[in-house]
Coordinates of C-alpha atoms in Angstrom, one line a residue:
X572 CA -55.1 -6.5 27.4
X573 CA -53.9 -3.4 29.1
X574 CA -51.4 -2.8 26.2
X575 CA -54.5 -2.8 23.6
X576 CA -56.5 -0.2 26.2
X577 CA -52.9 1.7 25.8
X578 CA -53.2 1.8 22.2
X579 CA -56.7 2.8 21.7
X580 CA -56.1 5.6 25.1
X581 CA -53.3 7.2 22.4
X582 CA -55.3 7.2 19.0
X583 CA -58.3 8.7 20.8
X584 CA -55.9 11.7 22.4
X585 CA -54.1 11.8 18.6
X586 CA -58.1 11.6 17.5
X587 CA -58.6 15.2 18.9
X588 CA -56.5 18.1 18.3
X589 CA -53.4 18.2 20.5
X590 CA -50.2 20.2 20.6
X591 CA -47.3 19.1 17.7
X592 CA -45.1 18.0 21.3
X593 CA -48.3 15.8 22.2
X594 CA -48.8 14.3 19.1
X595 CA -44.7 13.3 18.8
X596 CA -44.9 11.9 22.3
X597 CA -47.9 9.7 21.5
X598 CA -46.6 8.8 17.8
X599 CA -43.4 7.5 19.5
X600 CA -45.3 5.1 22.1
X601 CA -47.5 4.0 19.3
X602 CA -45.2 3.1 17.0
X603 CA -43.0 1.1 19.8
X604 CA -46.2 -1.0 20.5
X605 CA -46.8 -1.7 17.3
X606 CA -43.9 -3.9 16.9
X607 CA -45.8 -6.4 18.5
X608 CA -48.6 -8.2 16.4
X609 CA -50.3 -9.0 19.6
X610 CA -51.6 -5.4 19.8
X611 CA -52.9 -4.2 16.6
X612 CA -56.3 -5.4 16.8
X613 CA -57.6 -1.8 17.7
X614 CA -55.4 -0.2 15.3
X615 CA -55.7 -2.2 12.3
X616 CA -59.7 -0.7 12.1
X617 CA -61.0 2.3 9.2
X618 CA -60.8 5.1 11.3
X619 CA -58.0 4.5 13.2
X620 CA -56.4 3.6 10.3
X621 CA -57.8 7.2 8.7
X622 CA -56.4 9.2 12.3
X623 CA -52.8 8.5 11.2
X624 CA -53.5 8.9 7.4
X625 CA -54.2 12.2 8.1
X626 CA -51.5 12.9 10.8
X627 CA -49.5 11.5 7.6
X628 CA -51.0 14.3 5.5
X629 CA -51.7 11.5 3.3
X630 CA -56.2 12.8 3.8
X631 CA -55.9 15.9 1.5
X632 CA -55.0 15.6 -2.4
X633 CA -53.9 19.0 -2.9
X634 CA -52.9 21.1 0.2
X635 CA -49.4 21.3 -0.1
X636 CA -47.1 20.8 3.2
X637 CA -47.6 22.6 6.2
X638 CA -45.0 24.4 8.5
X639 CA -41.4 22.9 9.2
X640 CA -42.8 22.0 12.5
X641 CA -45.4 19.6 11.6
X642 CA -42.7 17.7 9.5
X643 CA -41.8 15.1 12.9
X644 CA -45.2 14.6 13.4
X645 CA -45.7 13.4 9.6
X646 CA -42.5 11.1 9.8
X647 CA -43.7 9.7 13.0
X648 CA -47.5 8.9 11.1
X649 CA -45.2 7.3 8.7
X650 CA -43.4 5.3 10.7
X651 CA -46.2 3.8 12.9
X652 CA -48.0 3.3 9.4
X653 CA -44.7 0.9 8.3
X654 CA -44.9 -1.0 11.5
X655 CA -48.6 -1.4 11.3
X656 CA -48.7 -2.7 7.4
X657 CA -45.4 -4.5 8.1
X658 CA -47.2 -6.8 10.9
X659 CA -50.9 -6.6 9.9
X660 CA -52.3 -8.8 7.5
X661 CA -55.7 -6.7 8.1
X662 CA -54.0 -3.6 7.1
X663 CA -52.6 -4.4 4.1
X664 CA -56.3 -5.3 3.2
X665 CA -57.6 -1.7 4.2
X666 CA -54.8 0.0 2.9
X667 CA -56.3 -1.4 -0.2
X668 CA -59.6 -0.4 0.4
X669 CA -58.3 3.2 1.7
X670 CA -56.1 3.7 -1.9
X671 CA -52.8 4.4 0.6
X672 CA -50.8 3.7 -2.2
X673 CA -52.0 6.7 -4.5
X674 CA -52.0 9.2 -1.7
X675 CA -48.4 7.9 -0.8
X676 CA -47.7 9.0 -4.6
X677 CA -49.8 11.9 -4.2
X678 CA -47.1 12.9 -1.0
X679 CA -44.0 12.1 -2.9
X680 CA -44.6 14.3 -5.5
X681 CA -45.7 17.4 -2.8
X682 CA -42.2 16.7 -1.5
X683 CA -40.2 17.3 -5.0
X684 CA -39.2 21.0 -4.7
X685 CA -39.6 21.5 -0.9
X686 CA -36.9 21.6 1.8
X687 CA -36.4 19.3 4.6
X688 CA -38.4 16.8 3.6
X689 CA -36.2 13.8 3.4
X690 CA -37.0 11.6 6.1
X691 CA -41.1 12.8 4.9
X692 CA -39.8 10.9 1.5
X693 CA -37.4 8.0 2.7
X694 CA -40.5 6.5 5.0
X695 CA -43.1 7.4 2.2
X696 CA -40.7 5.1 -0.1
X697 CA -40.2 2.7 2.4
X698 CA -44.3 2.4 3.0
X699 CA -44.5 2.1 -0.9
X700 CA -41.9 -0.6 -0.8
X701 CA -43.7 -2.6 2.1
X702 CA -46.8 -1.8 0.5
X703 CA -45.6 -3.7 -3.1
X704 CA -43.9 -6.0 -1.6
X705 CA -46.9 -7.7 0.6
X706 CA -49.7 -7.2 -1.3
X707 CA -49.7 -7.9 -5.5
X708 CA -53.1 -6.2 -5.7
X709 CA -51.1 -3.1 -4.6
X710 CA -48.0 -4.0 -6.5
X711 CA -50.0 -3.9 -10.0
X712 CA -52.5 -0.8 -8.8
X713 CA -48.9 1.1 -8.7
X714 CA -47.5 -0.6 -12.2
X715 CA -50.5 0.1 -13.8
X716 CA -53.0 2.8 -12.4
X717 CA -50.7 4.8 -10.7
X718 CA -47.2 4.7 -12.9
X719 CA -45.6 4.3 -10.1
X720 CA -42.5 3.6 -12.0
X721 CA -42.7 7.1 -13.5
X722 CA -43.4 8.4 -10.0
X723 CA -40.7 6.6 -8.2
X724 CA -38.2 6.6 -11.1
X725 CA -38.9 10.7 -10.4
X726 CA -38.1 10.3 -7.0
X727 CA -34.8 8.1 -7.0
X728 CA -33.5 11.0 -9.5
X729 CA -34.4 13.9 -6.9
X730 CA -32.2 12.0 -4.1
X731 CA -29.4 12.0 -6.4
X732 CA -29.4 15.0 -7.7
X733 CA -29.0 14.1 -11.4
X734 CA -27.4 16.9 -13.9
X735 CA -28.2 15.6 -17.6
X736 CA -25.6 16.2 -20.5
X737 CA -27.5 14.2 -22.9
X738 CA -30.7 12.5 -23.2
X739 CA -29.4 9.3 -21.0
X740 CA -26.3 10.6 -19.8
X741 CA -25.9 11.9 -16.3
X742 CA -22.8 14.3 -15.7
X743 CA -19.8 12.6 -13.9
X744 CA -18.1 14.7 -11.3
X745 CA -15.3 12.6 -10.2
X746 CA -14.3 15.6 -7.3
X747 CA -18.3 15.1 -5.9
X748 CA -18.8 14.7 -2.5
X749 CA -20.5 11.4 -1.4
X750 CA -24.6 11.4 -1.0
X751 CA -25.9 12.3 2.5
X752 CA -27.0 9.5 4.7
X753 CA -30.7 10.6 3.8
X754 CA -30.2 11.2 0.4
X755 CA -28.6 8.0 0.8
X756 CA -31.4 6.0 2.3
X757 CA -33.9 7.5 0.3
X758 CA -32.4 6.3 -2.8
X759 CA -32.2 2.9 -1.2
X760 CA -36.1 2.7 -0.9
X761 CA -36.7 3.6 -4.4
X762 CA -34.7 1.1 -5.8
X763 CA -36.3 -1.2 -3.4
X764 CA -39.8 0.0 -4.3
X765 CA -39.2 0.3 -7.9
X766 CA -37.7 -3.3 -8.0
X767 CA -41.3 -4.6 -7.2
X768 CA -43.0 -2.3 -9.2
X769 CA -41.3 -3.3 -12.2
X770 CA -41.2 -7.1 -11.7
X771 CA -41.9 -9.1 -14.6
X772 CA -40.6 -6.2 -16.7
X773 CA -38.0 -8.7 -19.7
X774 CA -40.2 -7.3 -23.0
X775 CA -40.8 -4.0 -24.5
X776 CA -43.4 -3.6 -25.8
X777 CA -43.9 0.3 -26.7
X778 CA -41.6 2.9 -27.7
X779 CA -42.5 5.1 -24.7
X780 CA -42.0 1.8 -22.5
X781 CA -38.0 1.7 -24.1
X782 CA -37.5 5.4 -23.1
X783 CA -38.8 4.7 -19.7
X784 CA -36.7 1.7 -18.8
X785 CA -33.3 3.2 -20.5
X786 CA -34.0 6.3 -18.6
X787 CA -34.3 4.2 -15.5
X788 CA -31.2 2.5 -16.1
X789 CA -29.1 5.4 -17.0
X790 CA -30.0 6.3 -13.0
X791 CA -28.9 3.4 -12.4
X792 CA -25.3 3.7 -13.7
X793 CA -25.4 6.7 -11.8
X794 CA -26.1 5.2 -8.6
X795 CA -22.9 2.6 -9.7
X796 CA -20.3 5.8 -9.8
X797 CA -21.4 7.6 -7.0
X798 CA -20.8 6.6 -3.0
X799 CA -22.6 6.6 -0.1
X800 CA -21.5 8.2 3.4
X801 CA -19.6 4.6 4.5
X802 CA -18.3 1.6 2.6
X803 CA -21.4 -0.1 3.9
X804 CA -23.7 2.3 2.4
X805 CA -22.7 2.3 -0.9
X806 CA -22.5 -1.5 -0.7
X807 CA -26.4 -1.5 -0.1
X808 CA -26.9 1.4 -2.5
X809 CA -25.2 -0.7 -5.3
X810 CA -26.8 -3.7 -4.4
X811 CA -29.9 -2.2 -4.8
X812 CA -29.3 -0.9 -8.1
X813 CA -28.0 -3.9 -9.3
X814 CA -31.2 -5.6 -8.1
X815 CA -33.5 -3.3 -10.2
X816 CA -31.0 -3.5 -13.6
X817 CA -31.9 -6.9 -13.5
X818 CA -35.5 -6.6 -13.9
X819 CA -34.5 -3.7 -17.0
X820 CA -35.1 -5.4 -20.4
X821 CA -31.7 -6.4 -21.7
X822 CA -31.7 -4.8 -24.9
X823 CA -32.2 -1.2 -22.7
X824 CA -29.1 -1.9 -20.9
X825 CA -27.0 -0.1 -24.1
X826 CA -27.2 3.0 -21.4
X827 CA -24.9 1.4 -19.2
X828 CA -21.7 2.1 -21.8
X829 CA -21.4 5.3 -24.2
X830 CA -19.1 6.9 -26.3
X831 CA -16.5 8.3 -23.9
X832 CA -14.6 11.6 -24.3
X833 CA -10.6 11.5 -24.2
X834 CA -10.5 12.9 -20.7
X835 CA -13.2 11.6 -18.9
X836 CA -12.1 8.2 -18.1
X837 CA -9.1 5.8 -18.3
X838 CA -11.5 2.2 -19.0
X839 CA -12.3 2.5 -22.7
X840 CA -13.0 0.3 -25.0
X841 CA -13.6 0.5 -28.9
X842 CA -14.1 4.5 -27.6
X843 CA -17.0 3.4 -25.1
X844 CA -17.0 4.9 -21.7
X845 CA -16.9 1.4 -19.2
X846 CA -17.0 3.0 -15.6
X847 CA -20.0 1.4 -14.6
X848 CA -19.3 -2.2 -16.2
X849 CA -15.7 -1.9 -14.2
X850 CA -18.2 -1.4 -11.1
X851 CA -20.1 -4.6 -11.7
X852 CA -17.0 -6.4 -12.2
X853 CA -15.7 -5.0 -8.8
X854 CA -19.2 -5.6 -6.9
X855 CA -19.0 -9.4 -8.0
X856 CA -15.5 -10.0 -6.9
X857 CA -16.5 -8.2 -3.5
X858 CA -19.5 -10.4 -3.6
X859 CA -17.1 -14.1 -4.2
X860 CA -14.6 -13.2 -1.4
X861 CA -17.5 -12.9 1.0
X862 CA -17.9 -16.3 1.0
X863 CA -21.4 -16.4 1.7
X864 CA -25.0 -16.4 1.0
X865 CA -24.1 -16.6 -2.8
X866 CA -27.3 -17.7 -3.6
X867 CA -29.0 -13.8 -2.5
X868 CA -26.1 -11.8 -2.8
X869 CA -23.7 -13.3 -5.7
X870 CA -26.5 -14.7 -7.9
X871 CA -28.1 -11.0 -9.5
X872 CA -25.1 -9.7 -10.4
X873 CA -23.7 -12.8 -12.1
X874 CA -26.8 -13.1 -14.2
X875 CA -26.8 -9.6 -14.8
X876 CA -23.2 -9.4 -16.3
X877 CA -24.4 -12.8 -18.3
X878 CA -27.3 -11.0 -20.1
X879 CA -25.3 -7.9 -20.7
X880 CA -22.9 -10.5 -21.9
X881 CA -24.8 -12.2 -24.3
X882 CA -26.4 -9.2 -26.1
X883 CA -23.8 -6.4 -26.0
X884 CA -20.9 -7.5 -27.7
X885 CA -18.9 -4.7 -26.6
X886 CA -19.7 -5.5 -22.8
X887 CA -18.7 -9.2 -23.6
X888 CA -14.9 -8.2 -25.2
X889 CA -14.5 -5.7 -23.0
X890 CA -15.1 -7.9 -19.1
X891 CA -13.4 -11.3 -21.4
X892 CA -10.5 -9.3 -21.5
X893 CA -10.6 -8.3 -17.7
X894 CA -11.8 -11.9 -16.7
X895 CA -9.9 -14.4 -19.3
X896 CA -7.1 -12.9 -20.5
X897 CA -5.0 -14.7 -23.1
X898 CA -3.2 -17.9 -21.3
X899 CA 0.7 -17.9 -20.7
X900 CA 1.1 -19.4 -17.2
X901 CA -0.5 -23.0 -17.5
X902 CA 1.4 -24.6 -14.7
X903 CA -1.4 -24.6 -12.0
X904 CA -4.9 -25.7 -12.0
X905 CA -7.9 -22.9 -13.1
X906 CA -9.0 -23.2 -10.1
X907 CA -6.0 -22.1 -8.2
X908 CA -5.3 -18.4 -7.8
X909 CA -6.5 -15.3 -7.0
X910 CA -7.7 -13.6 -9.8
X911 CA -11.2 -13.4 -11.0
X912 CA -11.0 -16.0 -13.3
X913 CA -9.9 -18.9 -10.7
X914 CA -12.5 -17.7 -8.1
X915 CA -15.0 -18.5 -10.6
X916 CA -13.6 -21.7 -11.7
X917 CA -14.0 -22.6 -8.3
X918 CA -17.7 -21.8 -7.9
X919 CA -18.0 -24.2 -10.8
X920 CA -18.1 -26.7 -8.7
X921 CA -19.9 -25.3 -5.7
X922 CA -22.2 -26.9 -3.7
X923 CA -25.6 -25.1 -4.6
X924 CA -26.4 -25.7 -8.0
X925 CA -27.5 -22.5 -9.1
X926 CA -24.5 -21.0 -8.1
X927 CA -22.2 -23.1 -10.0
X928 CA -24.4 -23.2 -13.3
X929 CA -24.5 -19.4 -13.2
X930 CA -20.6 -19.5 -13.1
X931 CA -20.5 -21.8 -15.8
X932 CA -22.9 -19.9 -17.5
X933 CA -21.0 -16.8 -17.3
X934 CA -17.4 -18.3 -18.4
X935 CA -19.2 -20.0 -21.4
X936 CA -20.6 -16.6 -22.7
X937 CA -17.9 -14.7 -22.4
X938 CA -16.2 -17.9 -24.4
X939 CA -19.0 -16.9 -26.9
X940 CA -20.4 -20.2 -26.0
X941 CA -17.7 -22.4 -27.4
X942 CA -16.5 -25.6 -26.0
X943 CA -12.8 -26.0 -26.8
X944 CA -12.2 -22.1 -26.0
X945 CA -14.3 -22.8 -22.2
X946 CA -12.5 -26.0 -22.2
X947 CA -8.9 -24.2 -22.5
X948 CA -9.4 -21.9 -19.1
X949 CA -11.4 -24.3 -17.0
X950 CA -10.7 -27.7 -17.9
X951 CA -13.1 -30.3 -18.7
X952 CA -13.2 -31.3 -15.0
X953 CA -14.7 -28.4 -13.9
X954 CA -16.8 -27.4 -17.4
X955 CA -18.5 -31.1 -17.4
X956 CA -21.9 -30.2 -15.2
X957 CA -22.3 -27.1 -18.1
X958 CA -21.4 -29.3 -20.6
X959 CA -23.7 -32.5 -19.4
X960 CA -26.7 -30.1 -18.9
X961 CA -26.5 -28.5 -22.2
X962 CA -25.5 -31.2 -24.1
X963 CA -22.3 -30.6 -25.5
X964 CA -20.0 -33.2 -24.0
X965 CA -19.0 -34.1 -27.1
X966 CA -17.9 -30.4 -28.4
X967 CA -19.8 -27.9 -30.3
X968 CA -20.7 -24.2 -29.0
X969 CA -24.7 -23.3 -27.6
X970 CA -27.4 -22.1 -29.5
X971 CA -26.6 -18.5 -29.4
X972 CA -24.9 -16.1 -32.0
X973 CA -21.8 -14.9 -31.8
X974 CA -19.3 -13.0 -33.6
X975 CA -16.6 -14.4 -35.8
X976 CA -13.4 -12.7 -34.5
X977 CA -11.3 -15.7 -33.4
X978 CA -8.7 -15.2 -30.1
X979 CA -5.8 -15.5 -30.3
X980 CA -3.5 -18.1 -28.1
X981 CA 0.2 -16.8 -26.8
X982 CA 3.1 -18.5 -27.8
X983 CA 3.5 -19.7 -23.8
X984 CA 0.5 -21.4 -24.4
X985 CA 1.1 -22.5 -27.9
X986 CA 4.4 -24.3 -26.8
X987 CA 2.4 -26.1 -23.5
X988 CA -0.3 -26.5 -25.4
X989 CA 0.4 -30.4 -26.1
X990 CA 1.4 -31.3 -22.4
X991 CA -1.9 -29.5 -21.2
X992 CA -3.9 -32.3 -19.1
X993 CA -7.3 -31.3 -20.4
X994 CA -9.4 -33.1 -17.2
X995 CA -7.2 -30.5 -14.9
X996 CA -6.7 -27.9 -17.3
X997 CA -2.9 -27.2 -16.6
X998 CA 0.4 -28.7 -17.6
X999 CA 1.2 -31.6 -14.4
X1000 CA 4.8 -32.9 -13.9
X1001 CA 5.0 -36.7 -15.0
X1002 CA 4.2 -39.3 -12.6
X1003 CA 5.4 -42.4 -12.3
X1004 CA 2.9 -45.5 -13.8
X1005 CA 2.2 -48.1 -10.7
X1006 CA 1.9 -50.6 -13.5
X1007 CA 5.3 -50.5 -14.2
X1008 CA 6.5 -53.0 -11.7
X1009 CA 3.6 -55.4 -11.9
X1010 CA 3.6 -59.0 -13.2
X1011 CA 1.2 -59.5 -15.8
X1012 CA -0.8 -61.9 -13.3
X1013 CA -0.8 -58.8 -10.6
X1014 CA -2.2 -56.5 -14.0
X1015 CA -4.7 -59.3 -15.2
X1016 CA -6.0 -59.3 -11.0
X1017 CA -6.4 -55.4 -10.2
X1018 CA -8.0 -55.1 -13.1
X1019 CA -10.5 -58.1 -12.6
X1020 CA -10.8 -56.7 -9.0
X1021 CA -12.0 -53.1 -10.5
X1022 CA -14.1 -54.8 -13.0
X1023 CA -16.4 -56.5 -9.9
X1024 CA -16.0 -53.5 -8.0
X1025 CA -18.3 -51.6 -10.8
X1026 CA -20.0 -54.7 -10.9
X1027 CA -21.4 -55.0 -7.4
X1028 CA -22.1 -50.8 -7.6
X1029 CA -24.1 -50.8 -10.7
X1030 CA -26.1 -54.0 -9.9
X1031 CA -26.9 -52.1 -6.6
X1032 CA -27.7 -48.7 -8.1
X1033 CA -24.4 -46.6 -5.9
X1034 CA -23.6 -45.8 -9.3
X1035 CA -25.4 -46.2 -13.0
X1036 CA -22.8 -45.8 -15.8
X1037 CA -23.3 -43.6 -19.0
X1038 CA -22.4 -42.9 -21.8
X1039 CA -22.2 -39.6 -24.4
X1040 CA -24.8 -39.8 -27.6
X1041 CA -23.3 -38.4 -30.7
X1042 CA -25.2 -35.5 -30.2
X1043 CA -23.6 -35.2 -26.9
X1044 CA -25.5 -35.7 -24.4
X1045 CA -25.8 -38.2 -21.8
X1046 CA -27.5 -42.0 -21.6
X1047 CA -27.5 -45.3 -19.5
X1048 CA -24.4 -46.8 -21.0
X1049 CA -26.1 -49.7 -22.9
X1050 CA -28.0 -47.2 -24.9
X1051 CA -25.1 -45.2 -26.3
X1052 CA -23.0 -48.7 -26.8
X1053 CA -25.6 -49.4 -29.0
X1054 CA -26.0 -46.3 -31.3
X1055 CA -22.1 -46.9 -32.0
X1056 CA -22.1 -50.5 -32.7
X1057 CA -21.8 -51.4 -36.4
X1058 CA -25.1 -53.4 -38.0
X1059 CA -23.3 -56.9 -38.9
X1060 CA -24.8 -58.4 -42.1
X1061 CA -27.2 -61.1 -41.4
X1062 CA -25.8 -64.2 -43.0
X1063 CA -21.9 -64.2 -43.1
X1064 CA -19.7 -67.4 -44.3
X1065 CA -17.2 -68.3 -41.9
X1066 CA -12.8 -68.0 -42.2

């Protein structure tokens, strides 16, 4: 009780005007309070709510900024406006009804060509990325009324301090400093912001719409060659931007590779620039050796790299050459090793299932979706979940187009080739047969004794045995026995 009278003691001071020093002070306490839900019944009211909107400078449309000196009394507004919305179910409502989210715009564009106003834009971000992200009234005010995704697209550019050469191509300077740690977090909160914003984002549906979203993700290959102030940094910074290249329309993602110059870069392929795609590559191997949380931190850029994958063919040839190079050793299982292709043969059988069908997924594109070429770096062992699920245990390739070029198998694998085991996927040494020393009577037993053993496990549903249809996929064994058997004719003489 005496911690609300505290609260509503400092907004009637801030109410009234006080010296900037005053103001900061009581900012400071108010925003520690207001960590605790407890105490936000007073603040969470219209004119309270209005008091730090205008301590914000979030009140006027069109003053511009004041002094230098008023700036820590606007980031403090913000901040105590992040707790509040964060932790207040009530203020998301009002911030609604107070259209917080079009003077936050209004704010980020005052701060474009002024000075010292990076912490003013990283907690104006950040309150747009609460904003979108607990309330979907907000979230489609911003996509729709406000283009917000012109507005904050506008803003992750200013943080990074974008030089164009061409219409989506940012200038690379290999010798550039990393970002600041505010220019850093500030691009951080776009992406974040702009991630919700443009949610729900897979068709195209205007011309203007295309320019937008390859626009955006040219940005966004920026954001892939620059770094941040630490290793941890530009961790979060990419992860972020991978995030929002997800929710780009696939057929925009062309920006992400261009025709490269004969100095600027050493990964070329068929004379397209593939810095950024190398990055990707990179992040997701980063991302396997972790060894955790797959399912939030693994699982984006993995389907990312999929899509890009399955529509850009030169994206495809270019990261199947990095991933699944031609085959020469073949004397240890796929899923032994250290390079990327055995770490992903290993999450093919991982425990969460959408990890290990993404995996799949991945390897079976860049095999242009064919069987025996998936088959030949995984083995069947570790392909059969794809396989089952898609229907394809019997062979084939999926249902997407591909192009013809055929690859081509070394002669190391051409001469193993034969001695291959294809459940394992590598050549084993030659083990002895058990049966070898048997009697026929101990043969004729075990085998009677495995026979009962299924027995007893499928009359007690352990296990319910199946079978392959001939358009390969899977049934309860009697129904597939009986598509193969062979129709008898109905009268028959006897030998």
């Amino acid at each position: 009780m005496a911690i609300m009278k505290l609260c509503e003691g400092i907004l009637n001071i801030l109410e009234n005007d006080t010296k900037t020093s005053c103001q900061i002070a009581c900012l400071e306490a108010l925003r520690i309070l207001s960590r605790d839900k407890k105490v936000l019944v007073p603040v969470t009211t219209k004119s309270n709510m209005k008091i730090l909107l205008k301590l914000a400078k979030l009140d006027a449309t069109e003053d511009p900024l004041e002094e230098v000196s008023e700036y820590p009394v606007i980031v403090e507004a913000l901040k105590c406006l992040c707790n509040i919305v964060f932790n207040s179910a009530v203020a998301q409502k009002l911030s609604l009804e107070l259209n917080l989210a079009a003077k936050l715009c209004n704010l980020l564009k005052k701060c474009k060509d002024q000075k010292f106003v990076d912490d003013i834009k990283c907690f104006d971000l950040r309150l747009l990325f609460l904003l979108s992200l607990l309330h979907t009234d907000i979230r489609s005010q911003l996509r729709h009324e406000l283009q917000g995704a012109q507005v904050l697209t506008q803003a992750l550019e200013n943080s990074l301090n974008i030089i164009w050469t061409d219409e989506y191509k940012a200038a690379e300077d290999h010798d550039r400093s990393p970002l600041s740690l505010q220019e850093t977090d500030c691009a951080i909160e776009a992406l974040k912001a702009l991630f919700n914003v443009t949610l729900d984002s897979w068709n195209v549906h205007s011309k203007n719409e295309s320019h937008q979203f390859r626009y955006m993700a040219a940005i966004l290959r920026h954001c892939l060659l620059i770094m941040g102030p630490t290793e941890d940094k530009t961790e979060e910074l990419h992860s972020n931007a991978v995030n929002l290249l997800s929710n780009v329309p696939v057929s925009c993602l062309d920006v992400l590779i261009s025709p490269s110059s004969e100095e600027e870069t050493n990964l070329k392929y068929n004379g397209m620039n593939m810095d950024a795609i190398q990055v990707l590559l990179d992040f997701m191997e980063k991302r396997i050796d972790k060894g955790t949380s797959y399912r939030e931190s693994l699982t984006p850029v993995l389907s990312l790299l999929t899509e890009c994958c399955r529509v850009h063919r030169n994206i495809r040839k270019f990261l199947k050459a990095q991933v699944l190079p031609p085959l020469r050793d073949v004397t240890n299982r796929p899923e032994v090793g250290t390079t990327v292709r055995n770490k992903l043969v290993r999450l093919m059988t991982h425990v969460d299932l959408g990890v290990k069908q993404l995996a799949a997924e991945f390897l079976f594109v860049l095999c242009k979706e064919r069987v025996d070429s998936l088959l030949k770096y995984t083995g069947y062992g570790n392909a059969a979940g794809l396989l089952a699920a898609r229907g394809l245990l019997a062979g084939g390739r999926g249902d997407h187009w591909y192009s013809d070029d055929e690859d081509t198998d070394t002669e190391e694998y051409k001469s193993a080739k034969p001695n291959i085991n294809l459940i394992t996927g590598h050549v084993e040494e030659p083990m002895p047969n058990p049966m070898d020393e048997m009697t026929e009577e101990q043969k004729e037993y075990e085998a009677m004794k495995l026979v009962n053993m299924l027995d007893k496990l499928s009359r007690d549903e352990f296990i319910k045995p199946m079978g392959v249809r001939p358009d390969g996929s899977m049934a309860p064994l009697a129904e597939t026995v009986s598509q193969y058997q062979i129709n008898e004719p109905e009268s028959s003489e006897s030998d």
